[in-house]
mmCIF file of C-alpha atoms in Angstrom:
data_model
loop_
_atom_site.group_PDB
_atom_site.id
_atom_site.type_symbol
_atom_site.label_atom_id
_atom_site.label_comp_id
_atom_site.label_asym_id
_atom_site.label_seq_id
_atom_site.Cartn_x
_atom_site.Cartn_y
_atom_site.Cartn_z
ATOM 1 C CA MET A 1 -23.692 -33.873 -61.338
ATOM 2 C CA SER A 2 -25.919 -35.971 -63.552
ATOM 3 C CA GLY A 3 -28.014 -33.072 -64.863
ATOM 4 C CA LEU A 4 -31.224 -34.976 -64.148
ATOM 5 C CA ARG A 5 -34.343 -33.008 -63.317
ATOM 6 C CA ILE A 6 -36.169 -34.495 -60.333
ATOM 7 C CA SER A 7 -39.872 -34.165 -59.587
ATOM 8 C CA VAL A 8 -41.451 -35.182 -56.284
ATOM 9 C CA VAL A 9 -45.082 -36.339 -56.317
ATOM 10 C CA ILE A 10 -47.214 -36.740 -53.174
ATOM 11 C CA PRO A 11 -50.816 -38.028 -53.267
ATOM 12 C CA ALA A 12 -52.797 -36.727 -50.284
ATOM 13 C CA TYR A 13 -56.201 -37.425 -48.781
ATOM 14 C CA ASN A 14 -57.137 -35.865 -45.404
ATOM 15 C CA GLU A 15 -53.507 -35.416 -44.363
ATOM 16 C CA GLU A 16 -53.737 -32.320 -42.179
ATOM 17 C CA SER A 17 -51.615 -33.970 -39.472
ATOM 18 C CA MET A 18 -48.854 -35.107 -41.837
ATOM 19 C CA ILE A 19 -48.558 -33.059 -45.021
ATOM 20 C CA GLY A 20 -46.830 -30.026 -43.494
ATOM 21 C CA ALA A 21 -43.904 -31.997 -42.037
ATOM 22 C CA CYS A 22 -43.649 -34.031 -45.233
ATOM 23 C CA LEU A 23 -43.313 -30.919 -47.395
ATOM 24 C CA GLU A 24 -40.888 -29.191 -45.037
ATOM 25 C CA ALA A 25 -38.578 -32.207 -45.367
ATOM 26 C CA VAL A 26 -38.905 -32.248 -49.161
ATOM 27 C CA LEU A 27 -38.162 -28.520 -49.384
ATOM 28 C CA ALA A 28 -35.128 -28.805 -47.081
ATOM 29 C CA GLN A 29 -33.221 -31.172 -49.381
ATOM 30 C CA SER A 30 -29.514 -30.566 -49.939
ATOM 31 C CA ARG A 31 -30.212 -31.283 -53.598
ATOM 32 C CA ALA A 32 -33.390 -29.336 -54.286
ATOM 33 C CA ALA A 33 -36.284 -30.862 -56.195
ATOM 34 C CA ASP A 34 -36.915 -29.256 -59.570
ATOM 35 C CA GLU A 35 -40.652 -29.435 -58.894
ATOM 36 C CA VAL A 36 -42.871 -30.667 -56.074
ATOM 37 C CA ILE A 37 -46.430 -31.769 -56.871
ATOM 38 C CA VAL A 38 -49.114 -32.554 -54.296
ATOM 39 C CA VAL A 39 -52.339 -34.140 -55.537
ATOM 40 C CA ASP A 40 -55.238 -33.361 -53.207
ATOM 41 C CA ASN A 41 -57.686 -36.245 -53.612
ATOM 42 C CA ASN A 42 -60.857 -34.459 -52.384
ATOM 43 C CA SER A 43 -59.701 -33.895 -48.813
ATOM 44 C CA THR A 44 -62.396 -32.795 -46.374
ATOM 45 C CA ASP A 45 -60.100 -31.678 -43.535
ATOM 46 C CA ARG A 46 -57.549 -28.825 -43.414
ATOM 47 C CA THR A 47 -55.218 -30.344 -46.024
ATOM 48 C CA ALA A 48 -56.102 -27.743 -48.688
ATOM 49 C CA GLU A 49 -55.652 -24.896 -46.198
ATOM 50 C CA ILE A 50 -52.206 -26.157 -45.204
ATOM 51 C CA LEU A 51 -51.208 -26.572 -48.850
ATOM 52 C CA ARG A 52 -52.052 -22.918 -49.504
ATOM 53 C CA GLY A 53 -49.205 -22.041 -47.152
ATOM 54 C CA PHE A 54 -46.815 -23.766 -49.574
ATOM 55 C CA GLN A 55 -48.370 -22.413 -52.775
ATOM 56 C CA ASP A 56 -45.284 -20.428 -53.797
ATOM 57 C CA ARG A 57 -43.060 -23.538 -53.583
ATOM 58 C CA VAL A 58 -45.365 -26.432 -54.430
ATOM 59 C CA ILE A 59 -47.689 -27.259 -57.324
ATOM 60 C CA VAL A 60 -51.081 -28.362 -56.001
ATOM 61 C CA LEU A 61 -53.325 -30.403 -58.278
ATOM 62 C CA GLY A 62 -56.757 -31.899 -57.681
ATOM 63 C CA GLU A 63 -58.063 -35.332 -58.618
ATOM 64 C CA ASP A 64 -61.832 -35.882 -58.603
ATOM 65 C CA ARG A 65 -61.672 -39.674 -58.934
ATOM 66 C CA GLN A 66 -61.296 -41.017 -55.430
ATOM 67 C CA GLY A 67 -58.464 -43.386 -54.651
ATOM 68 C CA VAL A 68 -54.709 -43.299 -54.245
ATOM 69 C CA GLN A 69 -54.190 -44.911 -57.651
ATOM 70 C CA HIS A 70 -55.960 -42.031 -59.397
ATOM 71 C CA ALA A 71 -54.150 -39.399 -57.337
ATOM 72 C CA ARG A 72 -50.808 -41.059 -58.037
ATOM 73 C CA ASN A 73 -51.503 -41.224 -61.762
ATOM 74 C CA ARG A 74 -52.547 -37.562 -61.860
ATOM 75 C CA GLY A 75 -49.296 -36.496 -60.245
ATOM 76 C CA LEU A 76 -46.947 -38.744 -62.176
ATOM 77 C CA ASN A 77 -48.576 -37.863 -65.495
ATOM 78 C CA ALA A 78 -48.156 -34.150 -64.736
ATOM 79 C CA ALA A 79 -44.541 -34.398 -63.577
ATOM 80 C CA THR A 80 -41.917 -33.045 -65.977
ATOM 81 C CA GLY A 81 -38.733 -34.312 -64.319
ATOM 82 C CA ASP A 82 -36.440 -36.917 -65.844
ATOM 83 C CA VAL A 83 -36.890 -38.881 -62.616
ATOM 84 C CA ILE A 84 -40.096 -38.833 -60.565
ATOM 85 C CA VAL A 85 -39.884 -39.476 -56.832
ATOM 86 C CA ARG A 86 -43.190 -40.719 -55.434
ATOM 87 C CA ILE A 87 -43.730 -40.657 -51.667
ATOM 88 C CA ASP A 88 -46.652 -40.711 -49.249
ATOM 89 C CA ALA A 89 -47.916 -37.752 -47.259
ATOM 90 C CA ASP A 90 -46.517 -39.297 -44.069
ATOM 91 C CA THR A 91 -43.046 -39.801 -45.593
ATOM 92 C CA ARG A 92 -40.259 -37.688 -44.144
ATOM 93 C CA LEU A 93 -37.112 -37.571 -46.227
ATOM 94 C CA SER A 94 -33.641 -37.016 -44.805
ATOM 95 C CA GLU A 95 -31.953 -33.962 -46.299
ATOM 96 C CA GLY A 96 -29.712 -36.042 -48.567
ATOM 97 C CA HIS A 97 -32.456 -38.200 -50.068
ATOM 98 C CA LEU A 98 -32.761 -36.508 -53.451
ATOM 99 C CA ALA A 99 -28.979 -36.451 -53.796
ATOM 100 C CA ALA A 100 -29.072 -40.226 -53.280
ATOM 101 C CA VAL A 101 -31.830 -40.493 -55.904
ATOM 102 C CA GLU A 102 -29.683 -38.541 -58.357
ATOM 103 C CA ALA A 103 -26.713 -40.824 -57.683
ATOM 104 C CA THR A 104 -28.816 -43.959 -58.090
ATOM 105 C CA PHE A 105 -30.226 -42.845 -61.424
ATOM 106 C CA GLY A 106 -26.785 -41.805 -62.603
ATOM 107 C CA ASP A 107 -26.608 -45.470 -63.574
ATOM 108 C CA PRO A 108 -28.494 -45.607 -66.906
ATOM 109 C CA SER A 109 -29.455 -49.242 -66.313
ATOM 110 C CA VAL A 110 -31.796 -48.234 -63.454
ATOM 111 C CA ASP A 111 -35.374 -47.695 -64.629
ATOM 112 C CA ALA A 112 -36.953 -47.464 -61.171
ATOM 113 C CA ALA A 113 -35.808 -47.746 -57.569
ATOM 114 C CA THR A 114 -37.178 -48.302 -54.109
ATOM 115 C CA GLY A 115 -35.517 -48.497 -50.718
ATOM 116 C CA PRO A 116 -35.833 -49.149 -46.989
ATOM 117 C CA VAL A 117 -37.866 -47.163 -44.501
ATOM 118 C CA ARG A 118 -37.312 -46.054 -40.924
ATOM 119 C CA TYR A 119 -40.305 -45.637 -38.617
ATOM 120 C CA TYR A 120 -40.063 -42.298 -36.846
ATOM 121 C CA ASP A 121 -42.988 -42.827 -34.474
ATOM 122 C CA VAL A 122 -42.267 -46.089 -32.672
ATOM 123 C CA THR A 123 -40.453 -47.153 -29.536
ATOM 124 C CA LEU A 124 -37.232 -49.054 -30.439
ATOM 125 C CA PRO A 125 -37.076 -47.650 -33.980
ATOM 126 C CA ARG A 126 -33.887 -49.530 -34.868
ATOM 127 C CA VAL A 127 -35.492 -52.838 -33.990
ATOM 128 C CA ALA A 128 -38.564 -51.961 -36.052
ATOM 129 C CA ALA A 129 -36.387 -50.906 -39.001
ATOM 130 C CA ARG A 130 -34.349 -54.106 -38.846
ATOM 131 C CA GLY A 131 -37.503 -56.209 -38.835
ATOM 132 C CA ASP A 132 -38.890 -54.257 -41.785
ATOM 133 C CA ALA A 133 -35.641 -54.722 -43.702
ATOM 134 C CA ILE A 134 -35.709 -58.478 -43.135
ATOM 135 C CA ILE A 135 -39.268 -58.699 -44.443
ATOM 136 C CA ARG A 136 -38.505 -56.608 -47.541
ATOM 137 C CA GLY A 137 -35.433 -58.714 -48.119
ATOM 138 C CA LEU A 138 -37.721 -61.627 -48.912
ATOM 139 C CA TRP A 139 -38.615 -59.833 -52.141
ATOM 140 C CA THR A 140 -35.100 -58.677 -52.999
ATOM 141 C CA VAL A 141 -32.948 -60.533 -55.511
ATOM 142 C CA PRO A 142 -29.267 -59.863 -56.361
ATOM 143 C CA ASN A 143 -29.841 -58.894 -60.005
ATOM 144 C CA GLY A 144 -32.185 -56.048 -59.067
ATOM 145 C CA ARG A 145 -35.163 -57.507 -60.921
ATOM 146 C CA LEU A 146 -37.698 -56.731 -58.220
ATOM 147 C CA ASP A 147 -41.416 -57.220 -58.755
ATOM 148 C CA TRP A 148 -42.421 -54.563 -56.224
ATOM 149 C CA VAL A 149 -41.876 -50.924 -55.301
ATOM 150 C CA PHE A 150 -42.821 -49.229 -52.040
ATOM 151 C CA GLY A 151 -45.136 -46.252 -52.553
ATOM 152 C CA ALA A 152 -43.738 -44.393 -49.541
ATOM 153 C CA ASN A 153 -40.259 -44.455 -51.034
ATOM 154 C CA MET A 154 -39.814 -44.973 -54.767
ATOM 155 C CA ALA A 155 -38.578 -43.237 -57.899
ATOM 156 C CA ILE A 156 -39.046 -43.929 -61.600
ATOM 157 C CA ARG A 157 -37.738 -42.480 -64.836
ATOM 158 C CA ARG A 158 -40.411 -40.462 -66.602
ATOM 159 C CA PRO A 159 -40.149 -42.379 -69.918
ATOM 160 C CA THR A 160 -40.502 -45.646 -67.993
ATOM 161 C CA TRP A 161 -43.619 -44.376 -66.242
ATOM 162 C CA LEU A 162 -45.158 -43.218 -69.511
ATOM 163 C CA ALA A 163 -44.421 -46.609 -71.074
ATOM 164 C CA VAL A 164 -45.938 -48.690 -68.286
ATOM 165 C CA ALA A 165 -48.811 -46.481 -67.074
ATOM 166 C CA ALA A 166 -51.328 -47.721 -69.637
ATOM 167 C CA THR A 167 -50.651 -51.352 -68.660
ATOM 168 C CA LEU A 168 -51.513 -50.944 -64.970
ATOM 169 C CA CYS A 169 -54.525 -52.650 -63.440
ATOM 170 C CA ALA A 170 -57.529 -50.638 -62.301
ATOM 171 C CA ASP A 171 -58.453 -53.117 -59.545
ATOM 172 C CA GLU A 172 -58.481 -51.400 -56.146
ATOM 173 C CA GLN A 173 -58.497 -54.678 -54.225
ATOM 174 C CA PHE A 174 -54.697 -54.769 -54.135
ATOM 175 C CA HIS A 175 -51.960 -52.201 -53.606
ATOM 176 C CA GLU A 176 -51.272 -49.853 -56.504
ATOM 177 C CA ASP A 177 -47.528 -49.715 -55.792
ATOM 178 C CA LEU A 178 -47.249 -53.509 -55.881
ATOM 179 C CA ASP A 179 -49.164 -53.538 -59.163
ATOM 180 C CA LEU A 180 -46.714 -51.002 -60.595
ATOM 181 C CA GLY A 181 -43.746 -53.126 -59.522
ATOM 182 C CA ILE A 182 -45.182 -56.262 -61.114
ATOM 183 C CA HIS A 183 -45.868 -54.498 -64.401
ATOM 184 C CA LEU A 184 -42.391 -52.964 -64.415
ATOM 185 C CA ARG A 185 -40.892 -56.427 -64.106
ATOM 186 C CA GLU A 186 -43.212 -57.826 -66.763
ATOM 187 C CA GLY A 187 -42.142 -55.027 -69.105
ATOM 188 C CA GLY A 188 -38.487 -55.925 -68.645
ATOM 189 C CA TYR A 189 -37.588 -52.806 -66.663
ATOM 190 C CA SER A 190 -34.924 -52.838 -63.973
ATOM 191 C CA VAL A 191 -36.102 -51.986 -60.449
ATOM 192 C CA ARG A 192 -33.237 -51.543 -58.007
ATOM 193 C CA TYR A 193 -33.450 -51.955 -54.256
ATOM 194 C CA ALA A 194 -31.142 -49.074 -53.304
ATOM 195 C CA ARG A 195 -30.159 -49.189 -49.636
ATOM 196 C CA THR A 196 -29.034 -45.552 -49.792
ATOM 197 C CA LEU A 197 -32.633 -44.457 -50.470
ATOM 198 C CA VAL A 198 -33.820 -44.491 -46.866
ATOM 199 C CA ALA A 199 -37.079 -42.702 -46.055
ATOM 200 C CA GLY A 200 -38.865 -42.054 -42.787
ATOM 201 C CA THR A 201 -42.459 -43.213 -42.566
ATOM 202 C CA SER A 202 -45.228 -43.516 -39.990
ATOM 203 C CA SER A 203 -46.303 -46.743 -38.331
ATOM 204 C CA ARG A 204 -49.887 -45.455 -38.148
ATOM 205 C CA ARG A 205 -51.240 -48.348 -40.241
ATOM 206 C CA VAL A 206 -50.918 -50.648 -37.222
ATOM 207 C CA LYS A 207 -53.041 -48.417 -34.979
ATOM 208 C CA GLY A 208 -56.348 -49.412 -36.537
ATOM 209 C CA ASP A 209 -58.305 -52.485 -35.536
ATOM 210 C CA PHE A 210 -56.923 -55.947 -36.255
ATOM 211 C CA MET A 211 -59.362 -56.714 -39.078
ATOM 212 C CA GLY A 212 -58.469 -53.488 -40.862
ATOM 213 C CA PHE A 213 -54.767 -54.303 -40.580
ATOM 214 C CA ARG A 214 -55.437 -57.834 -41.818
ATOM 215 C CA HIS A 215 -57.315 -56.478 -44.835
ATOM 216 C CA TYR A 216 -54.419 -54.116 -45.575
ATOM 217 C CA LEU A 217 -51.865 -56.944 -45.439
ATOM 218 C CA LEU A 218 -53.896 -59.372 -47.500
ATOM 219 C CA MET A 219 -54.140 -56.821 -50.297
ATOM 220 C CA THR A 220 -50.505 -57.732 -51.009
ATOM 221 C CA GLU A 221 -51.371 -61.404 -51.217
ATOM 222 C CA ARG A 222 -54.330 -60.633 -53.498
ATOM 223 C CA GLY A 223 -52.063 -58.589 -55.759
ATOM 224 C CA TYR A 224 -49.660 -61.470 -56.208
ATOM 225 C CA ALA A 225 -52.536 -63.905 -56.723
ATOM 226 C CA GLN A 226 -54.005 -61.685 -59.445
ATOM 227 C CA HIS A 227 -50.675 -61.629 -61.296
ATOM 228 C CA ILE A 228 -49.574 -65.178 -60.554
ATOM 229 C CA GLY A 229 -48.634 -65.930 -64.166
ATOM 230 C CA ARG A 230 -46.363 -62.861 -64.364
ATOM 231 C CA LEU A 231 -44.267 -63.454 -61.259
ATOM 232 C CA ARG A 232 -40.959 -65.074 -60.541
ATOM 233 C CA ARG A 233 -41.205 -68.403 -58.759
ATOM 234 C CA GLY A 234 -41.967 -68.134 -55.046
ATOM 235 C CA SER A 235 -43.292 -64.554 -54.976
ATOM 236 C CA TYR A 236 -46.808 -65.554 -53.976
ATOM 237 C CA ALA A 237 -45.559 -68.008 -51.356
ATOM 238 C CA ARG A 238 -43.375 -65.335 -49.767
ATOM 239 C CA ALA A 239 -46.285 -62.879 -49.755
ATOM 240 C CA TRP A 240 -48.498 -65.485 -48.075
ATOM 241 C CA MET A 241 -45.929 -66.309 -45.395
ATOM 242 C CA THR A 242 -44.993 -62.696 -44.694
ATOM 243 C CA ALA A 243 -48.631 -61.627 -44.262
ATOM 244 C CA ARG A 244 -49.181 -64.374 -41.678
ATOM 245 C CA PHE A 245 -45.987 -63.438 -39.844
ATOM 246 C CA LEU A 246 -47.016 -59.783 -39.641
ATOM 247 C CA LEU A 247 -50.463 -60.722 -38.390
ATOM 248 C CA VAL A 248 -48.814 -62.620 -35.522
ATOM 249 C CA MET A 249 -46.583 -59.593 -34.841
ATOM 250 C CA TYR A 250 -49.482 -57.115 -34.930
ATOM 251 C CA PRO A 251 -49.909 -56.762 -31.128
ATOM 252 C CA MET A 252 -46.218 -55.931 -30.687
ATOM 253 C CA MET A 253 -46.171 -53.477 -33.599
ATOM 254 C CA ARG A 254 -49.262 -51.747 -32.252
ATOM 255 C CA TRP A 255 -47.680 -51.507 -28.803
ATOM 256 C CA LEU A 256 -44.480 -49.961 -30.250
ATOM 257 C CA HIS A 257 -46.588 -47.299 -31.965
ATOM 258 C CA ALA A 258 -48.808 -46.550 -28.959
ATOM 259 C CA ASP A 259 -45.937 -46.565 -26.447
ATOM 260 C CA HIS A 260 -43.995 -43.998 -28.471
ATOM 261 C CA HIS A 261 -46.997 -41.676 -28.538
ATOM 262 C CA ARG A 262 -47.590 -42.099 -24.795
ATOM 263 C CA ARG A 263 -43.946 -41.361 -23.990
ATOM 264 C CA HIS A 264 -43.916 -38.208 -26.101
ATOM 265 C CA GLU A 265 -47.487 -37.168 -25.268
ATOM 266 C CA LEU A 266 -48.473 -37.214 -28.930
ATOM 267 C CA PRO A 267 -51.924 -37.813 -30.372
ATOM 268 C CA ILE A 268 -52.441 -41.263 -31.825
ATOM 269 C CA VAL A 269 -52.580 -41.044 -35.629
ATOM 270 C CA VAL A 270 -54.619 -43.697 -37.432
ATOM 271 C CA ALA A 271 -54.365 -44.489 -41.139
ATOM 272 C CA ARG A 272 -57.338 -43.094 -42.997
ATOM 273 C CA LYS A 273 -59.491 -45.064 -45.394
ATOM 274 C CA ASN A 274 -59.739 -43.299 -48.732
ATOM 275 C CA PRO A 275 -63.386 -43.685 -49.818
ATOM 276 C CA MET A 276 -63.955 -45.694 -53.010
ATOM 277 C CA SER A 277 -60.553 -47.263 -52.417
ATOM 278 C CA SER A 278 -59.566 -50.181 -50.242
ATOM 279 C CA VAL A 279 -56.131 -48.756 -49.625
ATOM 280 C CA CYS A 280 -55.383 -47.147 -46.279
ATOM 281 C CA ASP A 281 -53.036 -44.350 -47.297
#
């Protein structure tokens, strides 16, 4: 055992349909979290009520400033673990996930890590996961010097977070997790793409209208454009090409999501827009 303390941080805004299953998975880990923090970002639905049912096992914090960036910062700043796992409210971890985190960070050269996702609410999930892995592979380099992390599935050493937090951009026109990855690379920190860190996530972001999905995708491109002088060669070009590819694939991705829900007689879940933030969480 590495002896590392692990915190799990989950920003949440209007997540009544997701937060319960997310927390049940976190609390069922074979390697228990040393603390679990949920940051309620002014939810107006039943999120707070559901969180009260976990109050003896979960720390619930509030964040008055609206936006996933602010909620994330509140949680990560409050975390006391040696390693902080940051996931989304629609993430569902397999029971061995935190054990895999502990093993990954047993290597002292790893400052942060991210990994692949599996979509649990689509038809043909293996096909969807393979396509997602191919796309993320465009950003992966052999030496582990990534310039991105995936907010639904990432972990960072607490000293690394404290060192980089003050350098992060406040611009909400691009994704906060991408911004974190770029600043980690600029600071000389090692971000590993760990294939053992697999997390389940929802495909709900494709269920909105096409223009909303386009805006969501192009936030990645805008993030790379904003940091163009800090990136390794080709990062912006890959972001540009990948966004266009996903826009072409949008009808199929939306069908995979909707067909799964029809087959299982489930309500369609749409990504919510966090007010005062352009990020669909």
